[in-house]
Amino acid sequence: MADEVILLDYWASPFGMRARIALREKGVKFECREENLRDKSPLLLQMNPVHKKIPVLIHNGKPVCESMNAVQYIDEVWSGKNSILPSDPYQRAQARFWIDFIDTKVYEPADKIWSTTGEVQETAKKDFIEALKILEAELGDKPYFGGDNFGLVDIAMTGYYSWFEPFEKCANFSIESECPTLMASAKRCLQRESVVNSIPNPDELFALALKLRKEYGV
């Protein structure tokens, strides 16, 4: 009997993109169910009653919540292809450290870049670039954070990479001029088949950002 794999998701979510990419890296067939985040489905509320957020991976009726938790679950369950987590315990610990950094130091300024203006936006740009430069130093001269292999930290960042162009348009700045090495890795990640099939067009994301800015009165 085949596994039933359902992903409760939202098309523009950088967190949902993580789960989509991991599933496609593993060649897992899944059904993607789009959620209306302003009118969440009974299934989402049932499967993630604590946070009530996407993405939720539902594997044979059992939910796995939080994006990187889902990615690690996917790697462990479908372990026969394209390992995502490093095999070395120390490297796994380091990867989890950088994922926490991404979800704290990158997320907050990234959110403010498209949703604010003026001094708040300028501060957000500064904090965002500062965080990216720290990540760039960690990347070093490696093609991926996982070394020669596209791995856990790369998947965590790729959802943000997809938003880089809309961020630049919303705030009139250049990420590549500040972080050329990181951008080279970002472009490499964005060309992967699993990623191409998992992320929206940047123009669609920018249009969404403009729509939300208008709704928020920005």
Short mmCIF file of C-alpha atoms in Angstrom, two decimals:
data_model
loop_
_atom_site.label_atom_id
_atom_site.label_comp_id
_atom_site.label_asym_id
_atom_site.label_seq_id
_atom_site.Cartn_x
_atom_site.Cartn_y
_atom_site.Cartn_z
CA MET A 1 0.00 0.00 0.00
CA ALA A 2 1.41 3.39 -1.05
CA ASP A 3 2.06 6.10 1.49
CA GLU A 4 -0.52 8.88 1.61
CA VAL A 5 1.35 12.18 1.80
CA ILE A 6 -0.52 15.48 2.02
CA LEU A 7 1.06 18.90 2.49
CA LEU A 8 -1.07 21.72 3.88
CA ASP A 9 0.61 24.75 2.40
CA TYR A 10 0.41 28.31 1.09
CA TRP A 11 2.00 29.02 -2.29
CA ALA A 12 4.06 32.06 -1.25
CA SER A 13 5.30 30.75 2.10
CA PRO A 14 9.09 30.37 2.33
CA PHE A 15 8.42 27.78 5.03
CA GLY A 16 6.07 25.75 2.87
CA MET A 17 8.69 25.83 0.12
CA ARG A 18 11.09 24.00 2.44
CA ALA A 19 8.79 21.00 2.74
CA ARG A 20 7.99 21.00 -0.99
CA ILE A 21 11.69 21.02 -1.88
CA ALA A 22 12.52 18.21 0.56
CA LEU A 23 9.72 16.02 -0.76
CA ARG A 24 10.83 16.55 -4.35
CA GLU A 25 14.49 15.98 -3.45
CA LYS A 26 13.39 12.57 -2.19
CA GLY A 27 11.08 11.87 -5.12
CA VAL A 28 8.06 11.54 -2.83
CA LYS A 29 4.65 11.82 -4.47
CA PHE A 30 2.41 14.12 -2.47
CA GLU A 31 -0.80 16.10 -2.65
CA CYS A 32 -0.39 19.81 -1.99
CA ARG A 33 -3.49 21.43 -0.48
CA GLU A 34 -3.54 25.20 -0.62
CA GLU A 35 -4.70 26.93 2.56
CA ASN A 36 -6.44 30.27 2.91
CA LEU A 37 -4.51 31.71 5.84
CA ARG A 38 -7.33 34.11 6.67
CA ASP A 39 -9.91 31.33 6.74
CA LYS A 40 -8.03 28.22 7.80
CA SER A 41 -9.48 24.84 6.96
CA PRO A 42 -10.88 22.52 9.63
CA LEU A 43 -8.19 20.02 8.61
CA LEU A 44 -5.38 22.52 9.32
CA LEU A 45 -6.89 23.41 12.71
CA GLN A 46 -7.24 19.72 13.49
CA MET A 47 -3.75 18.76 12.39
CA ASN A 48 -1.94 21.74 13.95
CA PRO A 49 -4.13 22.83 16.88
CA VAL A 50 -1.22 24.42 18.77
CA HIS A 51 0.17 26.92 16.22
CA LYS A 52 -2.53 26.68 13.53
CA LYS A 53 0.11 27.36 10.87
CA ILE A 54 1.34 25.87 7.63
CA PRO A 55 3.13 23.85 6.51
CA VAL A 56 1.76 20.63 7.94
CA LEU A 57 2.97 17.35 6.49
CA ILE A 58 0.37 14.61 6.89
CA HIS A 59 1.87 11.15 6.41
CA ASN A 60 -0.67 8.33 6.50
CA GLY A 61 -2.98 10.47 8.61
CA LYS A 62 -0.33 11.61 11.10
CA PRO A 63 0.68 15.30 11.17
CA VAL A 64 4.21 16.65 11.33
CA CYS A 65 4.23 20.39 12.07
CA GLU A 66 6.87 23.12 11.65
CA SER A 67 8.83 23.35 8.42
CA MET A 68 12.30 22.15 9.41
CA ASN A 69 10.83 19.46 11.64
CA ALA A 70 8.98 18.23 8.55
CA VAL A 71 12.14 18.39 6.43
CA GLN A 72 14.07 16.28 8.94
CA TYR A 73 11.18 13.82 9.16
CA ILE A 74 11.13 13.51 5.37
CA ASP A 75 14.86 12.81 5.33
CA GLU A 76 14.54 10.12 7.99
CA VAL A 77 11.50 8.36 6.52
CA TRP A 78 12.60 8.40 2.88
CA SER A 79 16.26 7.79 3.65
CA GLY A 80 17.23 5.99 0.45
CA LYS A 81 17.75 9.03 -1.78
CA ASN A 82 19.52 12.41 -1.56
CA SER A 83 20.41 12.61 2.11
CA ILE A 84 19.50 16.04 3.52
CA LEU A 85 20.90 15.85 7.06
CA PRO A 86 24.66 15.46 7.49
CA SER A 87 25.70 11.99 8.64
CA ASP A 88 28.15 13.36 11.22
CA PRO A 89 26.52 14.27 14.59
CA TYR A 90 28.62 17.43 14.98
CA GLN A 91 27.73 18.62 11.49
CA ARG A 92 24.05 17.94 12.20
CA ALA A 93 24.29 20.03 15.37
CA GLN A 94 25.96 22.83 13.43
CA ALA A 95 23.27 22.71 10.75
CA ARG A 96 20.55 23.02 13.39
CA PHE A 97 22.40 25.98 14.92
CA TRP A 98 22.40 27.83 11.60
CA ILE A 99 18.76 27.02 10.96
CA ASP A 100 17.89 28.61 14.29
CA PHE A 101 19.97 31.63 13.26
CA ILE A 102 18.08 31.86 9.97
CA ASP A 103 14.68 31.62 11.61
CA THR A 104 15.50 34.34 14.14
CA LYS A 105 18.06 36.72 12.66
CA VAL A 106 16.93 36.52 9.02
CA TYR A 107 13.17 36.13 9.42
CA GLU A 108 12.36 39.27 11.40
CA PRO A 109 14.15 41.86 9.22
CA ALA A 110 13.08 40.02 6.05
CA ASP A 111 9.44 40.38 7.08
CA LYS A 112 9.88 44.10 7.74
CA ILE A 113 11.61 44.76 4.41
CA TRP A 114 8.42 44.26 2.41
CA SER A 115 5.88 45.31 5.06
CA THR A 116 7.32 48.67 6.25
CA THR A 117 8.77 51.93 4.94
CA GLY A 118 11.04 54.71 6.14
CA GLU A 119 13.40 54.28 9.07
CA VAL A 120 11.92 50.93 10.08
CA GLN A 121 12.59 49.54 6.61
CA GLU A 122 16.10 51.01 6.52
CA THR A 123 16.94 49.39 9.84
CA ALA A 124 15.48 46.11 8.59
CA LYS A 125 17.67 46.25 5.47
CA LYS A 126 20.76 46.85 7.60
CA ASP A 127 19.92 43.98 9.96
CA PHE A 128 19.06 41.69 7.04
CA ILE A 129 22.36 42.30 5.24
CA GLU A 130 24.26 41.91 8.51
CA ALA A 131 22.67 38.49 9.05
CA LEU A 132 23.35 37.47 5.45
CA LYS A 133 27.02 38.44 5.79
CA ILE A 134 27.33 36.19 8.83
CA LEU A 135 25.82 33.36 6.78
CA GLU A 136 28.15 34.17 3.89
CA ALA A 137 31.16 33.85 6.22
CA GLU A 138 29.87 30.43 7.33
CA LEU A 139 29.37 29.40 3.70
CA GLY A 140 32.95 30.34 2.82
CA ASP A 141 34.07 28.97 -0.54
CA LYS A 142 31.74 25.97 -0.43
CA PRO A 143 29.12 25.63 -3.20
CA TYR A 144 26.47 24.84 -0.57
CA PHE A 145 26.22 25.13 3.20
CA GLY A 146 26.29 21.33 3.10
CA GLY A 147 29.63 21.41 1.29
CA ASP A 148 29.36 19.72 -2.10
CA ASN A 149 25.84 18.58 -1.26
CA PHE A 150 22.59 20.54 -1.15
CA GLY A 151 21.49 19.99 2.44
CA LEU A 152 19.50 21.07 5.46
CA VAL A 153 20.70 24.68 5.77
CA ASP A 154 20.43 25.22 2.01
CA ILE A 155 16.79 24.12 2.11
CA ALA A 156 16.16 26.44 5.06
CA MET A 157 17.56 29.39 3.09
CA THR A 158 16.09 28.62 -0.32
CA GLY A 159 12.62 29.79 0.71
CA TYR A 160 14.22 33.16 1.49
CA TYR A 161 16.27 33.10 -1.73
CA SER A 162 13.01 32.97 -3.67
CA TRP A 163 12.01 36.26 -2.02
CA PHE A 164 15.33 38.07 -2.59
CA GLU A 165 14.20 39.77 -5.82
CA PRO A 166 10.89 41.02 -4.33
CA PHE A 167 12.79 42.25 -1.25
CA GLU A 168 15.15 44.25 -3.47
CA LYS A 169 12.27 45.79 -5.40
CA CYS A 170 10.32 46.67 -2.25
CA ALA A 171 13.28 48.34 -0.55
CA ASN A 172 15.47 49.48 -3.46
CA PHE A 173 18.72 47.73 -2.57
CA SER A 174 21.04 45.05 -3.94
CA ILE A 175 21.75 41.86 -2.04
CA GLU A 176 24.30 40.62 -4.56
CA SER A 177 26.50 43.71 -4.23
CA GLU A 178 26.66 43.15 -0.47
CA CYS A 179 26.87 39.34 -0.42
CA PRO A 180 28.17 38.09 -3.80
CA THR A 181 29.34 34.70 -2.54
CA LEU A 182 26.03 33.96 -0.84
CA MET A 183 24.17 35.04 -3.98
CA ALA A 184 26.25 32.66 -6.09
CA SER A 185 25.15 29.80 -3.83
CA ALA A 186 21.57 31.10 -3.89
CA LYS A 187 21.51 31.02 -7.70
CA ARG A 188 22.92 27.50 -7.62
CA CYS A 189 20.13 26.40 -5.25
CA LEU A 190 17.43 28.10 -7.30
CA GLN A 191 18.47 26.14 -10.40
CA ARG A 192 17.89 22.73 -8.82
CA GLU A 193 14.98 20.83 -10.33
CA SER A 194 13.41 20.23 -6.92
CA VAL A 195 13.52 23.97 -6.25
CA VAL A 196 12.34 25.14 -9.67
CA ASN A 197 9.25 22.97 -9.23
CA SER A 198 8.62 24.21 -5.67
CA ILE A 199 8.87 28.00 -5.74
CA PRO A 200 6.75 30.69 -7.40
CA ASN A 201 7.91 33.21 -9.96
CA PRO A 202 9.53 36.26 -8.25
CA ASP A 203 7.12 38.55 -10.12
CA GLU A 204 4.19 36.76 -8.49
CA LEU A 205 5.76 37.19 -5.07
CA PHE A 206 6.42 40.87 -5.73
CA ALA A 207 2.80 41.37 -6.82
CA LEU A 208 1.66 39.72 -3.59
CA ALA A 209 3.96 41.97 -1.55
CA LEU A 210 2.54 45.07 -3.26
CA LYS A 211 -1.02 43.88 -2.68
CA LEU A 212 -0.36 43.24 1.02
CA ARG A 213 1.45 46.57 1.45
CA LYS A 214 -1.62 48.30 0.04
CA GLU A 215 -3.92 46.35 2.35
CA TYR A 216 -1.74 47.20 5.33
CA GLY A 217 -1.66 50.86 4.35
CA VAL A 218 2.12 50.86 3.83
#
